[in-house]
């Protein structure tokens, strides 16, 4: 399949001209994720933002939780230079020390099956607390995603495909949140979507 080039034109088109998610919407999401971690008494001292793009999550943490250490990475040389990330490929890299919160927002759909599987393994090694993940599935592309605002040059996989790999090392909470199986958080049965 044709590969998306993550260059100036890409970020201009999908973040400035015709955003899928505005910065304001991502700020709402970051506020909610941060608050839910607090609700579960999971301290967020370290964050890894994978495929950070314009760095909206990183910027939210800097503005609202200045004591939190945020590492933002991206494979795109342009994104790293323009938005200030470390250049890393999540299919081939994980941090030496795992972190409290991993964000992987709208990245996995750009990776081949082997790449996404390798990325999920690296994400598992990177996270000892909470993971937030969003990747549109084949079903989302039929029923949820606005095709005029979204990059459709992506891999279409089922939710079951992603879930099978994520459930090896995470418990699904819901709303894009997953709890590392190494975290000790006594979730109420109905707070969680899976065992
Ligand atoms: C749709 S953008 C999402 C940006 C940001 N996470 C957000 O939600 O606003 C996808 C980003 O993933 C990055 N990316 C794609 N493949 C990657 C990989 N293998 N490792 C790290 N980043 C990757 C791209 O360079 C691009 O910046």
Short mmCIF file of C-alpha atoms and ligand atoms in Angstrom, two decimals:
data_model
loop_
_atom_site.label_atom_id
_atom_site.label_comp_id
_atom_site.label_asym_id
_atom_site.label_seq_id
_atom_site.Cartn_x
_atom_site.Cartn_y
_atom_site.Cartn_z
CA UNK A 1 0.00 0.00 0.00
CA UNK A 2 1.22 3.60 -0.54
CA UNK A 3 3.09 5.00 2.44
CA UNK A 4 2.06 8.29 4.05
CA UNK A 5 4.87 10.84 4.10
CA UNK A 6 4.83 12.68 7.42
CA UNK A 7 6.07 16.01 6.14
CA UNK A 8 5.10 19.65 6.45
CA UNK A 9 2.15 19.22 4.06
CA UNK A 10 0.78 16.30 6.09
CA UNK A 11 0.77 18.18 9.40
CA UNK A 12 -0.55 21.34 7.75
CA UNK A 13 -3.43 19.43 6.16
CA UNK A 14 -4.47 17.19 9.06
CA UNK A 15 -3.75 19.55 11.98
CA UNK A 16 -4.20 23.12 10.69
CA UNK A 17 -6.46 23.13 7.62
CA UNK A 18 -8.77 20.19 8.29
CA UNK A 19 -8.07 18.65 11.71
CA UNK A 20 -9.44 15.23 12.64
CA UNK A 21 -9.07 16.24 16.29
CA UNK A 22 -8.50 19.86 17.21
CA UNK A 23 -5.95 20.75 19.89
CA UNK A 24 -8.92 21.73 22.08
CA UNK A 25 -10.41 18.22 21.77
CA UNK A 26 -7.06 16.59 22.59
CA UNK A 27 -6.76 18.89 25.62
CA UNK A 28 -10.16 17.61 26.82
CA UNK A 29 -8.97 14.03 26.37
CA UNK A 30 -5.64 14.65 28.15
CA UNK A 31 -7.48 16.28 31.05
CA UNK A 32 -9.78 13.25 31.33
CA UNK A 33 -6.99 10.65 31.09
CA UNK A 34 -4.91 12.49 33.68
CA UNK A 35 -7.91 12.76 36.01
CA UNK A 36 -8.76 9.06 35.65
CA UNK A 37 -5.18 8.10 36.55
CA UNK A 38 -5.59 10.24 39.68
CA UNK A 39 -8.94 8.54 40.40
CA UNK A 40 -7.19 5.15 40.31
CA UNK A 41 -4.37 6.56 42.54
CA UNK A 42 -1.88 5.90 39.78
CA UNK A 43 0.81 8.55 40.06
CA UNK A 44 1.76 10.02 36.67
CA UNK A 45 5.38 11.12 36.99
CA UNK A 46 6.63 9.90 33.62
CA UNK A 47 4.88 9.97 30.22
CA UNK A 48 5.90 8.61 26.83
CA UNK A 49 4.13 10.15 23.82
CA UNK A 50 4.62 7.83 20.84
CA UNK A 51 4.21 9.25 17.33
CA UNK A 52 3.74 12.62 18.94
CA UNK A 53 3.28 14.59 15.69
CA UNK A 54 2.53 18.22 16.58
CA UNK A 55 3.09 17.33 20.27
CA UNK A 56 -0.31 18.33 21.61
CA UNK A 57 -0.25 15.76 24.44
CA UNK A 58 3.33 16.71 25.38
CA UNK A 59 2.34 20.39 25.43
CA UNK A 60 -0.68 19.69 27.64
CA UNK A 61 1.53 17.93 30.20
CA UNK A 62 4.11 20.73 30.11
CA UNK A 63 1.40 23.36 30.65
CA UNK A 64 -0.68 21.56 33.29
CA UNK A 65 1.74 19.14 34.99
CA UNK A 66 5.14 20.85 34.72
CA UNK A 67 6.70 18.34 37.15
CA UNK A 68 5.89 15.40 34.91
CA UNK A 69 8.77 14.11 32.78
CA UNK A 70 7.54 13.70 29.19
CA UNK A 71 9.47 11.94 26.46
CA UNK A 72 7.96 12.51 23.01
CA UNK A 73 9.13 10.47 20.05
CA UNK A 74 8.28 10.32 16.37
CA UNK A 75 9.65 8.54 13.32
CA UNK A 76 9.33 11.63 11.14
CA UNK A 77 12.44 13.75 10.82
CA UNK A 78 10.22 16.71 9.96
CA UNK A 79 8.06 16.26 13.09
CA UNK A 80 11.14 15.87 15.28
CA UNK A 81 12.72 19.06 13.95
CA UNK A 82 9.56 21.15 13.74
CA UNK A 83 7.92 20.03 17.01
CA UNK A 84 10.88 18.96 19.14
CA UNK A 85 10.78 15.17 19.56
CA UNK A 86 13.38 12.43 19.66
CA UNK A 87 13.51 10.48 16.43
CA UNK A 88 12.61 6.86 17.22
CA UNK A 89 10.68 4.11 15.47
CA UNK A 90 8.32 2.41 17.91
CA UNK A 91 8.47 -0.82 15.88
CA UNK A 92 12.16 -1.11 16.81
CA UNK A 93 12.59 0.79 20.08
CA UNK A 94 11.38 0.97 23.65
CA UNK A 95 12.72 3.09 26.50
CA UNK A 96 15.20 1.55 28.91
CA UNK A 97 12.91 2.39 31.84
CA UNK A 98 9.16 1.89 31.67
CA UNK A 99 6.87 4.86 32.37
CA UNK A 100 3.61 5.54 34.21
CA UNK A 101 1.56 6.65 31.19
CA UNK A 102 2.01 5.84 27.50
CA UNK A 103 0.12 7.74 24.81
CA UNK A 104 -0.17 6.19 21.36
CA UNK A 105 -2.72 8.36 19.63
CA UNK A 106 -3.47 7.67 15.98
CA UNK A 107 -0.23 5.87 15.10
CA UNK A 108 -0.76 2.09 14.90
CA UNK A 109 -2.95 2.31 11.78
CA UNK A 110 0.09 3.49 9.80
CA UNK A 111 2.07 0.33 10.61
CA UNK A 112 2.01 -2.98 8.75
CA UNK A 113 0.73 -6.02 10.65
CA UNK A 114 4.27 -6.99 11.63
CA UNK A 115 5.10 -3.36 12.50
CA UNK A 116 1.98 -2.88 14.63
CA UNK A 117 2.60 -6.18 16.46
CA UNK A 118 6.20 -5.15 17.17
CA UNK A 119 5.02 -1.70 18.29
CA UNK A 120 2.48 -3.20 20.71
CA UNK A 121 5.23 -5.39 22.19
CA UNK A 122 7.46 -2.33 22.65
CA UNK A 123 4.55 -0.37 24.14
CA UNK A 124 4.04 -3.20 26.66
CA UNK A 125 7.70 -2.98 27.64
CA UNK A 126 7.43 0.82 27.89
CA UNK A 127 4.39 0.90 30.17
CA UNK A 128 3.96 -0.20 33.79
CA UNK A 129 0.82 1.87 34.35
CA UNK A 130 -1.79 3.15 31.91
CA UNK A 131 -1.82 3.16 28.12
CA UNK A 132 -4.04 5.41 26.05
CA UNK A 133 -4.39 4.11 22.51
CA UNK A 134 -6.51 5.20 19.57
CA UNK A 135 -6.32 3.57 16.14
CA UNK A 136 -9.28 3.51 13.75
CA UNK A 137 -10.42 -0.03 12.93
CA UNK A 138 -12.11 -1.34 9.78
CA UNK A 139 -15.47 -0.93 11.54
CA UNK A 140 -14.67 2.67 12.53
CA UNK A 141 -13.86 3.46 8.91
CA UNK A 142 -17.35 2.24 7.94
CA UNK A 143 -19.31 3.92 10.68
CA UNK A 144 -17.46 6.50 12.80
CA UNK A 145 -14.65 8.15 10.92
CA UNK A 146 -15.30 11.23 8.79
CA UNK A 147 -13.64 10.27 5.48
CA UNK A 148 -13.27 13.92 4.48
CA UNK A 149 -11.19 14.74 7.56
CA UNK A 150 -9.18 11.54 8.09
CA UNK A 151 -6.12 10.13 6.36
CA UNK A 152 -7.47 6.96 4.71
CA UNK A 153 -4.04 5.80 3.58
CA UNK A 154 -3.86 3.40 6.51
CA UNK A 155 -4.04 -0.30 7.37
CA UNK A 156 -7.61 -1.52 7.96
CA UNK A 157 -7.66 -4.10 10.73
CA UNK A 158 -10.37 -5.35 13.04
CA UNK A 159 -10.71 -4.32 16.66
CA UNK A 160 -10.27 -8.02 17.50
CA UNK A 161 -6.84 -7.96 15.83
CA UNK A 162 -5.61 -5.13 18.06
CA UNK A 163 -7.36 -6.44 21.16
CA UNK A 164 -5.76 -9.89 20.92
CA UNK A 165 -2.26 -8.38 21.00
CA UNK A 166 -3.00 -5.71 23.61
CA UNK A 167 -4.65 -8.17 25.99
CA UNK A 168 -1.41 -10.15 26.33
CA UNK A 169 0.02 -7.45 28.59
CA UNK A 170 -2.90 -5.13 29.33
CA UNK A 171 -6.37 -5.27 30.79
CA UNK A 172 -8.85 -3.21 28.76
CA UNK A 173 -10.49 -0.50 30.82
CA UNK A 174 -12.42 1.27 28.08
CA UNK A 175 -12.44 4.65 26.32
CA UNK A 176 -9.01 3.87 24.85
CA UNK A 177 -7.47 3.15 28.25
CA UNK A 178 -5.59 -0.03 29.05
CA UNK A 179 -4.01 -1.02 32.37
CA UNK A 180 -0.66 -2.81 32.40
CA UNK A 181 -0.94 -6.27 33.94
CA UNK A 182 2.06 -5.33 36.08
CA UNK A 183 0.13 -2.44 37.69
CA UNK A 184 -1.56 -3.11 41.00
CA UNK A 185 -4.86 -1.28 40.71
CA UNK A 186 -7.94 -2.89 42.17
CA UNK A 187 -10.44 -1.90 39.48
CA UNK A 188 -14.07 -2.55 40.23
CA UNK A 189 -15.42 -5.29 37.97
CA UNK A 190 -17.71 -2.91 36.08
CA UNK A 191 -14.96 -0.29 35.62
CA UNK A 192 -13.16 -2.60 33.24
CA UNK A 193 -14.13 -4.06 29.85
CA UNK A 194 -12.01 -7.21 30.17
CA UNK A 195 -10.08 -9.41 32.56
C1 LIG B 1 -1.78 10.91 12.78
S1 LIG B 1 -0.24 11.45 13.44
C2 LIG B 1 -0.64 11.45 15.17
C3 LIG B 1 0.07 12.52 15.93
C4 LIG B 1 -0.33 12.65 17.40
N1 LIG B 1 -0.15 11.40 18.11
C5 LIG B 1 -1.75 13.11 17.55
O1 LIG B 1 -2.63 12.30 17.81
O2 LIG B 1 -1.99 14.31 17.38
C6 LIG B 1 0.74 9.97 13.30
C7 LIG B 1 2.17 10.18 13.78
O3 LIG B 1 2.79 8.89 13.97
C8 LIG B 1 4.13 9.00 13.57
N2 LIG B 1 4.63 7.63 13.29
C9 LIG B 1 4.29 6.82 12.27
N3 LIG B 1 4.95 5.66 12.33
C10 LIG B 1 5.73 5.72 13.45
C11 LIG B 1 6.65 4.83 14.05
N4 LIG B 1 6.92 3.63 13.52
N5 LIG B 1 7.28 5.22 15.20
C12 LIG B 1 7.04 6.45 15.74
N6 LIG B 1 6.18 7.34 15.18
C13 LIG B 1 5.52 6.99 14.06
C14 LIG B 1 4.07 9.89 12.34
O4 LIG B 1 5.31 10.43 11.99
C15 LIG B 1 3.04 10.92 12.76
O5 LIG B 1 3.63 12.05 13.38
#
